[in-house]
Amino acid sequence: MKICSGCLFMSGYKQLYQDLIKQLDNSNLIQRAYKSVLYHEKWKKRIDDITKLQGYEGLSKLPYVSADDLRIIWEKHSVEEIILTETVGFWYTTSGSMGNKKWIPWTFGDYNKAGLGIAKNLLNYLDPTDRILIIMLPPPFISGSSPFKLLENTGDMGTPIEVLAFSPEYIQDGFGLLMKRRPNVVIGTPSLVLRMAEEIAINTPLLLKERAEEEKSIKLRIAAAATKLKKIYPKHIFRKMKYGYFGGESLDPFRKAIEDKWGLEAFDVYAFTEGFSGGFECTEHNGMHFPSPFSIIEIIPESELAIEADDPEYTPEAVIVTEAEEGLTGELVLTDFKEALPMIRFRVRDSVKVVSTGDCSCGLDSPRLKIIGRTDSVINIGIIRLSAIIFDQLLRKDFKFGKVNLWEVYVTREKYRPKLVLTIEPEFVKNEEEFKKELFDSLHGFDLFQRGYDNGLFLFDEIKFVDKLKLEIYGQGKSRVVRYDPDFNKAVKM
């Protein structure tokens, strides 16, 4: 008898989903969530009796929520109307790409559940003698708690691992410590890790020269002199470096450069501030596994998204991941079991492709997904994401020296850094240089743009004026104001 190996492989994962659906009912998750203002009015308009919703069929009848819904409730309602618990363990924030930040409550139980999955995965590869360098944004960003979460959870599992944690601006100050402790694992965003490689190439000769003078060391003088002949990269300093785990932006364009400069094996990871359900790459390096022990994953197919683009009143149907076919592309939707504020059918706005639902040689019984882009109007420039809506507002202020009619951002790349070119079709211009300055100052006044630009996370190449700007039209007459260079996602060169 011929048995489908893929069916055997999926049986464990499908059993997990059957258990999650039972948990959905037994925990009264939907009824609990209904008490939050995030869901109450929206569900009330669509569902006559929430208590009658059962299983996945019941879940699928609920309307989606999005980041926009979260922003609106934070502007209009009290914390008590939003959260479902009396106390909160930690408040995380998002980057604020739409102007107003979203604040996401996590209880201590939520915090522990999320960290345990990460720790279990890492301990499949690491041991107590390893030292992890983490480059992260500080609190209140969710990455700011990751070093502590990692130490706590690996410790709880009996294998605490040393963590060296730095925010980007403190890397240079901590370089002396890194030279002495020599980490062999790195966690961060790809562009920041490549930026660090660049800074190491610049700063190592200076540091060696200073140490040679302080210690009167001939050996160090020779080493400092050698750096004039050969550029120094992290792999020359951290010789035992073996693994890197990277999230926050697509790893694909950076993978080869990171592996070359750091001398490690790079793994893609996925997480988002609002909820559970992280993904991680295995040694196959072909998509990320989404074990999702505390969340239910759905995908809105591209065909449904296309109908929605033509008719904004249309509610697209989703496919639960256990029923998704290989090759399916669409938007990721997540339902989790958080205590403080569960995300119920949350549209993450990330586009995914189902890479495989069959056997994986690593032994994990979960489907593999690949993040392939975004479905919203966001200028995605690595770890910095700028809303096209905010961009539009900033460019349409009342300026003294001109007025914008149409605009377009073209995103290319210079080495590892995204580069923006802004093209403007003006209604009128009184003074071209002064108008360009007004436009740049307006953009630079937006804190997210300012932080990214001032810290060199992206380049703003130029502002161009043209007589006629022809924008691509899609959907119901919408204009596409953000375009990416065809080579934007190709491997970067250093």
Coordinates of C-alpha atoms in Angstrom, one line a residue:
M1 CA 0.0 0.0 0.0
K2 CA 1.4 3.4 -1.0
I3 CA 1.1 6.0 1.8
C4 CA 1.6 9.7 1.2
S5 CA 4.6 10.8 3.2
G6 CA 3.3 14.4 3.2
C7 CA 0.1 13.2 4.9
L8 CA 2.1 11.4 7.6
F9 CA 4.2 14.5 8.1
M10 CA 1.2 16.8 8.4
S11 CA -0.6 14.5 10.9
G12 CA 1.2 16.0 13.9
Y13 CA 0.6 19.5 12.8
K14 CA -3.0 18.9 12.0
Q15 CA -3.5 17.3 15.4
L16 CA -2.0 20.5 16.9
Y17 CA -4.6 22.5 15.0
Q18 CA -7.4 20.3 16.2
D19 CA -6.2 20.9 19.7
L20 CA -6.0 24.7 19.1
I21 CA -9.5 24.7 17.8
K22 CA -10.7 22.8 20.9
Q23 CA -8.8 25.3 23.0
L24 CA -10.5 28.1 21.1
D25 CA -13.9 26.8 22.3
N26 CA -12.8 25.6 25.8
S27 CA -11.1 28.8 26.8
N28 CA -14.0 30.9 25.5
L29 CA -11.4 33.0 23.7
I30 CA -13.9 34.7 21.4
Q31 CA -16.3 35.5 24.2
R32 CA -13.5 37.0 26.3
A33 CA -12.2 39.0 23.3
Y34 CA -15.7 40.4 22.7
K35 CA -15.3 42.4 25.9
S36 CA -12.5 44.5 24.4
V37 CA -13.5 47.6 22.5
L38 CA -11.1 46.4 19.7
Y39 CA -13.7 43.8 18.8
H40 CA -17.0 44.6 20.4
E41 CA -18.6 47.1 18.0
K42 CA -17.1 45.5 14.9
W43 CA -18.4 42.0 15.8
K44 CA -21.7 43.3 17.0
K45 CA -22.4 44.6 13.5
R46 CA -21.7 41.3 11.8
I47 CA -22.7 38.6 14.4
D48 CA -26.1 38.2 16.0
D49 CA -24.9 35.9 18.8
I50 CA -21.2 35.5 19.6
T51 CA -21.9 32.6 22.0
K52 CA -23.0 30.4 19.1
L53 CA -19.7 30.6 17.3
Q54 CA -17.9 27.2 17.5
G55 CA -14.6 25.9 16.1
Y56 CA -12.9 27.2 13.0
E57 CA -16.2 27.7 11.2
G58 CA -17.2 30.1 13.9
L59 CA -13.8 31.9 13.9
S60 CA -13.9 32.3 10.1
K61 CA -17.2 34.3 10.4
L62 CA -15.5 37.0 12.4
P63 CA -14.3 40.2 10.6
Y64 CA -10.6 40.8 10.4
V65 CA -8.8 43.4 12.5
S66 CA -5.7 45.4 11.5
A67 CA -3.1 47.8 12.8
D68 CA -5.4 50.6 11.8
D69 CA -8.0 49.3 14.3
L70 CA -5.4 49.2 17.0
R71 CA -4.4 52.8 16.4
I72 CA -8.0 54.0 16.4
I73 CA -8.9 52.4 19.8
W74 CA -5.7 53.9 21.4
E75 CA -6.7 57.3 20.3
K76 CA -10.3 57.1 21.4
H77 CA -10.6 54.7 24.4
S78 CA -9.2 54.1 27.8
V79 CA -6.8 51.2 28.6
E80 CA -9.5 49.6 30.7
E81 CA -11.8 49.4 27.7
I82 CA -9.1 47.7 25.6
I83 CA -7.4 45.1 27.8
L84 CA -8.9 41.9 29.2
T85 CA -6.7 41.6 32.4
E86 CA -6.4 43.8 35.5
T87 CA -2.7 43.9 35.3
V88 CA -0.1 43.9 32.5
G89 CA 3.5 42.6 32.6
F90 CA 5.0 44.8 29.8
W91 CA 3.9 47.3 27.2
Y92 CA 5.5 47.1 23.8
T93 CA 5.3 49.6 21.0
T94 CA 5.6 49.5 17.2
S95 CA 7.8 51.7 15.1
G96 CA 5.0 54.3 14.4
S97 CA 5.2 54.1 10.6
M98 CA 1.7 55.5 10.5
G99 CA 2.5 58.4 12.7
N100 CA 0.9 57.3 16.0
K101 CA 2.5 54.3 17.8
K102 CA 0.4 51.3 18.8
W103 CA 0.9 50.1 22.4
I104 CA 0.6 46.3 22.9
P105 CA 0.0 44.8 26.3
W106 CA 1.6 41.5 27.3
T107 CA 1.1 39.7 30.6
F108 CA 3.8 37.8 32.3
G109 CA 2.2 34.6 31.0
D110 CA 2.3 36.0 27.5
Y111 CA 5.9 37.0 27.9
N112 CA 6.9 33.5 29.1
K113 CA 5.1 31.6 26.4
A114 CA 6.7 33.6 23.6
G115 CA 10.2 33.3 25.0
L116 CA 10.0 29.6 25.6
G117 CA 9.5 28.7 21.9
I118 CA 12.5 30.8 20.9
A119 CA 14.7 29.3 23.6
K120 CA 13.7 25.7 22.6
N121 CA 14.6 26.3 19.0
L122 CA 18.0 27.9 19.9
L123 CA 18.9 25.1 22.2
N124 CA 18.7 22.7 19.3
Y125 CA 21.8 24.4 18.0
L126 CA 23.6 26.0 21.0
D127 CA 25.2 24.9 24.2
P128 CA 26.1 26.6 27.5
T129 CA 29.6 27.7 26.3
D130 CA 28.2 29.8 23.5
R131 CA 28.0 33.6 23.8
I132 CA 25.3 35.5 21.9
L133 CA 25.7 39.0 20.6
I134 CA 22.3 40.6 20.3
I135 CA 21.9 43.9 18.4
M136 CA 18.5 45.3 19.2
L137 CA 16.4 48.4 19.6
P138 CA 15.9 49.2 23.3
P139 CA 12.5 49.2 25.1
P140 CA 9.7 49.9 24.6
F141 CA 10.3 48.0 21.3
I142 CA 9.7 44.3 21.7
S143 CA 13.3 43.4 20.7
G144 CA 14.5 45.3 23.8
S145 CA 13.2 42.5 26.0
S146 CA 14.6 39.7 23.9
P147 CA 18.1 39.4 25.6
F148 CA 16.5 39.1 29.0
K149 CA 13.8 36.7 27.7
L150 CA 16.5 34.5 26.1
L151 CA 18.6 34.4 29.3
E152 CA 15.6 33.6 31.5
N153 CA 14.1 30.9 29.3
T154 CA 17.4 29.2 28.5
G155 CA 18.1 29.3 32.3
D156 CA 14.7 27.8 33.1
M157 CA 15.5 25.0 30.7
G158 CA 18.7 24.3 32.6
T159 CA 21.1 25.8 30.0
P160 CA 21.6 29.5 30.6
I161 CA 23.5 31.1 27.7
E162 CA 25.6 34.3 28.0
V163 CA 24.1 37.3 26.3
L164 CA 26.0 40.4 25.1
A165 CA 23.2 42.9 24.2
F166 CA 23.7 46.3 22.6
S167 CA 21.5 48.9 20.9
P168 CA 23.0 50.1 17.6
E169 CA 24.4 53.4 19.1
Y170 CA 26.3 51.5 21.8
I171 CA 28.0 49.0 19.6
Q172 CA 31.1 51.1 19.3
D173 CA 31.3 51.7 23.1
G174 CA 31.0 48.0 23.7
F175 CA 33.6 46.9 21.1
G176 CA 36.3 46.4 23.8
L177 CA 34.1 44.0 25.7
L178 CA 33.3 42.1 22.4
M179 CA 37.0 41.8 21.7
K180 CA 37.5 40.2 25.1
R181 CA 34.4 37.9 25.2
R182 CA 34.4 37.0 21.5
P183 CA 30.7 36.0 20.9
N184 CA 30.1 33.1 18.5
V185 CA 26.4 33.7 17.7
V186 CA 24.8 36.9 16.6
I187 CA 21.1 37.9 16.6
G188 CA 19.9 41.1 14.9
T189 CA 18.5 42.7 11.8
P190 CA 20.6 42.0 8.6
S191 CA 21.3 45.6 7.7
L192 CA 22.5 46.5 11.3
V193 CA 24.7 43.5 11.4
L194 CA 26.3 44.4 8.0
R195 CA 26.7 48.0 9.3
M196 CA 28.5 46.6 12.3
A197 CA 30.8 44.7 9.9
E198 CA 31.6 47.9 8.1
E199 CA 32.3 49.7 11.4
I200 CA 34.6 46.9 12.5
A201 CA 36.6 47.2 9.3
I202 CA 37.0 51.0 10.1
N203 CA 37.6 50.8 13.8
T204 CA 39.7 47.7 14.3
P205 CA 43.0 49.3 13.0
L206 CA 42.5 52.3 15.3
L207 CA 41.7 50.1 18.3
L208 CA 44.8 47.9 17.6
K209 CA 47.0 51.0 17.3
E210 CA 45.7 52.4 20.6
R211 CA 46.2 49.1 22.4
A212 CA 49.7 48.7 20.9
E213 CA 50.7 52.1 22.3
E214 CA 49.1 51.5 25.7
E215 CA 50.6 48.0 26.1
K216 CA 53.9 48.7 24.3
S217 CA 53.2 45.5 22.4
I218 CA 55.2 44.7 19.2
K219 CA 52.7 42.0 18.3
L220 CA 49.8 44.5 18.4
R221 CA 51.9 47.0 16.3
I222 CA 52.4 44.3 13.7
A223 CA 48.7 43.5 13.7
A224 CA 47.8 47.1 13.4
A225 CA 50.2 47.5 10.4
A226 CA 48.7 44.4 8.8
T227 CA 45.3 46.0 8.7
K228 CA 46.6 48.5 6.1
L229 CA 47.1 45.6 3.7
K230 CA 44.0 43.6 4.6
K231 CA 40.6 44.8 5.5
I232 CA 39.4 43.4 8.8
Y233 CA 35.9 41.9 9.1
P234 CA 34.1 40.2 12.0
K235 CA 35.2 36.7 10.9
H236 CA 38.8 37.7 11.4
I237 CA 38.1 38.7 15.0
F238 CA 35.3 36.4 16.1
R239 CA 36.9 33.3 14.7
K240 CA 34.5 30.9 16.4
M241 CA 31.4 32.6 15.1
K242 CA 29.0 29.8 13.9
Y243 CA 25.4 31.0 13.7
G244 CA 23.4 34.1 13.0
Y245 CA 19.6 34.6 13.5
F246 CA 18.1 37.6 11.6
G247 CA 14.7 39.2 11.6
G248 CA 13.0 42.6 11.1
E249 CA 13.6 42.6 7.3
S250 CA 14.2 40.1 4.6
L251 CA 17.4 38.2 5.0
D252 CA 17.7 37.1 1.3
P253 CA 19.5 40.2 -0.1
F254 CA 22.0 40.2 2.8
R255 CA 22.6 36.5 3.4
K256 CA 25.7 36.0 1.3
A257 CA 27.3 39.2 2.4
I258 CA 26.7 38.4 6.1
E259 CA 28.0 34.9 5.8
D260 CA 31.1 36.1 3.9
K261 CA 31.9 39.0 6.4
W262 CA 30.9 37.2 9.6
G263 CA 31.9 33.6 8.7
L264 CA 28.6 32.1 10.0
E265 CA 25.6 30.2 8.9
A266 CA 22.6 32.6 8.6
F267 CA 19.0 31.8 9.6
D268 CA 15.9 33.7 8.9
V269 CA 13.5 34.3 11.8
Y270 CA 10.1 36.0 11.9
A271 CA 8.2 37.7 14.7
F272 CA 5.8 40.7 15.2
T273 CA 5.0 42.9 18.1
E274 CA 1.3 42.4 18.2
G275 CA 1.2 38.7 19.0
F276 CA 2.6 35.2 19.0
S277 CA 3.4 32.9 16.1
G278 CA 7.1 33.2 15.2
G279 CA 8.7 31.5 12.3
F280 CA 12.3 30.3 11.9
E281 CA 14.4 28.8 9.2
C282 CA 15.9 25.3 9.6
T283 CA 19.1 23.9 8.2
E284 CA 17.3 23.4 4.8
H285 CA 17.2 27.2 4.3
N286 CA 14.0 26.9 2.3
G287 CA 11.3 28.9 4.0
M288 CA 10.5 29.3 7.7
H289 CA 8.8 26.8 9.9
F290 CA 5.7 28.1 11.8
P291 CA 5.1 25.6 14.6
S292 CA 2.5 28.1 16.1
P293 CA 1.8 26.2 19.4
F294 CA -0.2 29.2 20.6
S295 CA -1.8 30.6 17.5
I296 CA -3.9 29.8 14.4
I297 CA -2.5 30.8 11.0
E298 CA -4.7 31.7 8.0
I299 CA -3.8 33.0 4.6
I300 CA -5.9 35.3 2.4
P301 CA -5.1 34.1 -1.2
E302 CA -3.9 36.6 -3.8
S303 CA -7.1 36.0 -5.8
E304 CA -9.2 37.2 -2.8
L305 CA -6.9 40.2 -2.2
A306 CA -7.4 41.2 -5.9
I307 CA -11.2 41.3 -5.5
E308 CA -10.8 43.4 -2.3
A309 CA -8.5 45.8 -4.2
D310 CA -11.3 46.4 -6.8
D311 CA -14.1 46.5 -4.2
P312 CA -13.0 47.8 -0.8
E313 CA -16.4 46.7 0.7
Y314 CA -15.6 43.0 -0.1
T315 CA -14.4 40.8 2.8
P316 CA -11.8 38.3 1.4
E317 CA -12.0 34.7 2.5
A318 CA -9.0 33.0 4.1
V319 CA -7.6 29.5 4.1
I320 CA -6.5 27.9 7.3
V321 CA -2.8 26.9 7.0
T322 CA -3.5 23.1 7.4
E323 CA -5.6 23.2 4.2
A324 CA -3.2 25.5 2.3
E325 CA -1.6 24.0 -0.8
E326 CA 2.1 24.4 -1.7
G327 CA 2.7 27.5 -3.9
L328 CA -0.2 29.4 -2.4
T329 CA 0.6 33.1 -2.0
G330 CA -1.4 35.6 0.1
E331 CA -1.6 37.7 3.2
L332 CA -0.8 36.3 6.7
V333 CA -3.6 36.3 9.2
L334 CA -3.1 35.3 12.9
T335 CA -5.2 34.4 15.8
D336 CA -3.4 34.0 19.1
F337 CA -4.2 33.1 22.7
K338 CA -2.6 36.0 24.5
E339 CA -4.2 36.9 27.9
A340 CA -4.0 40.7 27.9
L341 CA -5.2 41.4 24.4
P342 CA -5.5 38.4 22.1
M343 CA -5.2 39.1 18.4
I344 CA -8.3 37.6 16.6
R345 CA -7.9 37.3 12.8
F346 CA -5.2 40.0 12.8
R347 CA -4.1 41.0 9.3
V348 CA -0.3 41.3 9.6
R349 CA 0.0 42.8 6.1
D350 CA 2.9 40.5 5.3
S351 CA 2.7 38.6 2.0
V352 CA 3.7 34.9 2.3
K353 CA 4.2 31.9 0.0
V354 CA 3.6 28.3 1.2
V355 CA 6.9 26.7 0.3
S356 CA 6.1 23.2 1.5
T357 CA 3.6 21.2 3.5
G358 CA 5.5 18.0 3.0
D359 CA 8.5 16.3 4.6
C360 CA 11.4 18.3 5.9
S361 CA 14.7 16.7 6.5
C362 CA 15.2 18.6 9.7
G363 CA 12.4 16.6 11.3
L364 CA 10.0 19.4 12.1
D365 CA 6.4 18.7 11.4
S366 CA 5.2 22.2 10.4
P367 CA 4.6 23.9 7.1
R368 CA 7.2 26.2 5.7
L369 CA 6.3 29.8 4.7
K370 CA 8.4 32.5 3.0
I371 CA 7.8 36.2 3.5
I372 CA 7.7 37.8 0.1
G373 CA 6.6 41.3 0.7
R374 CA 3.9 43.6 2.1
T375 CA 0.2 44.2 1.1
D376 CA -0.1 47.7 2.5
S377 CA 1.0 51.1 1.4
V378 CA 4.3 51.2 3.2
I379 CA 7.7 52.3 2.0
N380 CA 9.7 49.3 3.3
I381 CA 13.3 50.2 3.7
G382 CA 14.6 47.5 5.9
I383 CA 14.0 47.9 9.6
I384 CA 12.5 51.4 8.9
R385 CA 9.0 51.3 7.5
L386 CA 7.4 54.6 6.4
S387 CA 3.7 54.9 5.7
A388 CA 2.9 56.2 2.2
I389 CA -0.1 57.9 3.8
I390 CA 2.1 59.9 6.3
F391 CA 4.6 60.6 3.4
D392 CA 1.7 62.1 1.5
Q393 CA 0.6 64.3 4.4
L394 CA 4.2 65.5 4.9
L395 CA 4.5 66.4 1.2
R396 CA 1.2 68.2 1.0
K397 CA 1.7 70.8 3.8
D398 CA 1.4 74.5 3.0
F399 CA 4.8 75.4 1.8
K400 CA 6.1 78.9 1.0
F401 CA 8.1 78.1 -2.1
G402 CA 5.9 75.5 -3.9
K403 CA 3.1 73.0 -3.9
V404 CA 3.1 69.3 -4.6
N405 CA 0.7 67.9 -7.2
L406 CA 2.0 64.3 -7.6
W407 CA 4.9 62.4 -6.0
E408 CA 6.6 59.0 -6.3
V409 CA 9.3 57.3 -4.2
Y410 CA 11.8 55.0 -6.0
V411 CA 13.7 52.7 -3.7
T412 CA 17.0 51.2 -4.8
R413 CA 20.0 50.1 -2.8
E414 CA 23.6 51.2 -2.2
K415 CA 25.5 48.3 -0.7
Y416 CA 23.4 47.2 2.3
R417 CA 21.5 50.4 2.7
P418 CA 18.2 51.3 0.9
K419 CA 18.3 54.6 -1.1
L420 CA 15.3 56.7 -1.7
V421 CA 14.8 59.0 -4.7
L422 CA 11.7 61.4 -4.4
T423 CA 10.2 62.6 -7.7
I424 CA 7.8 65.5 -7.6
E425 CA 5.4 66.9 -10.1
P426 CA 4.7 70.4 -8.6
E427 CA 1.7 72.5 -9.1
F428 CA 4.0 75.5 -8.9
V429 CA 7.5 76.3 -7.8
K430 CA 8.7 79.8 -6.7
N431 CA 12.3 78.8 -5.8
E432 CA 13.4 75.3 -6.6
E433 CA 16.3 74.9 -4.1
E434 CA 14.2 76.5 -1.2
F435 CA 11.2 74.2 -2.1
K436 CA 13.5 71.1 -2.0
K437 CA 14.7 72.2 1.4
E438 CA 11.1 72.7 2.7
L439 CA 10.2 69.2 1.5
F440 CA 13.2 67.6 3.1
D441 CA 12.7 69.4 6.4
S442 CA 9.1 68.3 6.4
L443 CA 10.1 64.6 6.0
H444 CA 12.9 65.0 8.5
G445 CA 10.5 66.4 11.0
F446 CA 8.8 63.0 11.2
D447 CA 10.6 61.1 14.0
L448 CA 10.9 57.7 12.3
F449 CA 12.3 59.3 9.1
Q450 CA 14.7 61.4 11.2
R451 CA 16.0 58.4 13.2
G452 CA 16.6 56.3 10.2
Y453 CA 18.2 59.1 8.2
D454 CA 20.4 60.5 11.0
N455 CA 21.6 57.0 12.0
G456 CA 22.5 56.1 8.4
L457 CA 20.0 53.3 8.2
F458 CA 18.9 54.5 4.7
L459 CA 20.1 57.1 2.2
F460 CA 17.9 59.9 0.8
D461 CA 19.5 60.4 -2.5
E462 CA 17.7 63.4 -4.1
I463 CA 14.5 65.3 -4.8
K464 CA 13.7 65.6 -8.5
F465 CA 11.2 67.9 -10.1
V466 CA 9.5 66.8 -13.4
D467 CA 6.9 68.5 -15.6
K468 CA 4.7 65.4 -15.8
L469 CA 4.8 62.3 -13.5
K470 CA 3.1 59.2 -14.8
L471 CA 2.0 56.9 -11.9
E472 CA 1.1 53.2 -12.3
I473 CA -2.7 52.7 -11.8
Y474 CA -4.1 49.6 -10.0
G475 CA -7.4 48.5 -8.4
Q476 CA -10.1 51.1 -8.5
G477 CA -8.0 53.8 -10.0
K478 CA -5.5 53.8 -7.2
S479 CA -2.0 55.3 -7.9
R480 CA 1.1 53.4 -7.0
V481 CA 3.4 56.0 -5.4
V482 CA 6.2 53.6 -4.3
R483 CA 8.3 51.6 -6.7
Y484 CA 11.2 49.3 -6.0
D485 CA 14.2 48.8 -8.3
P486 CA 14.1 45.4 -10.0
D487 CA 17.4 44.5 -8.3
F488 CA 16.3 45.7 -4.8
N489 CA 16.0 42.2 -3.4
K490 CA 19.1 40.8 -5.1
A491 CA 22.1 39.9 -3.1
V492 CA 23.9 43.1 -1.8
K493 CA 27.6 43.6 -2.5
M494 CA 30.0 45.0 0.1

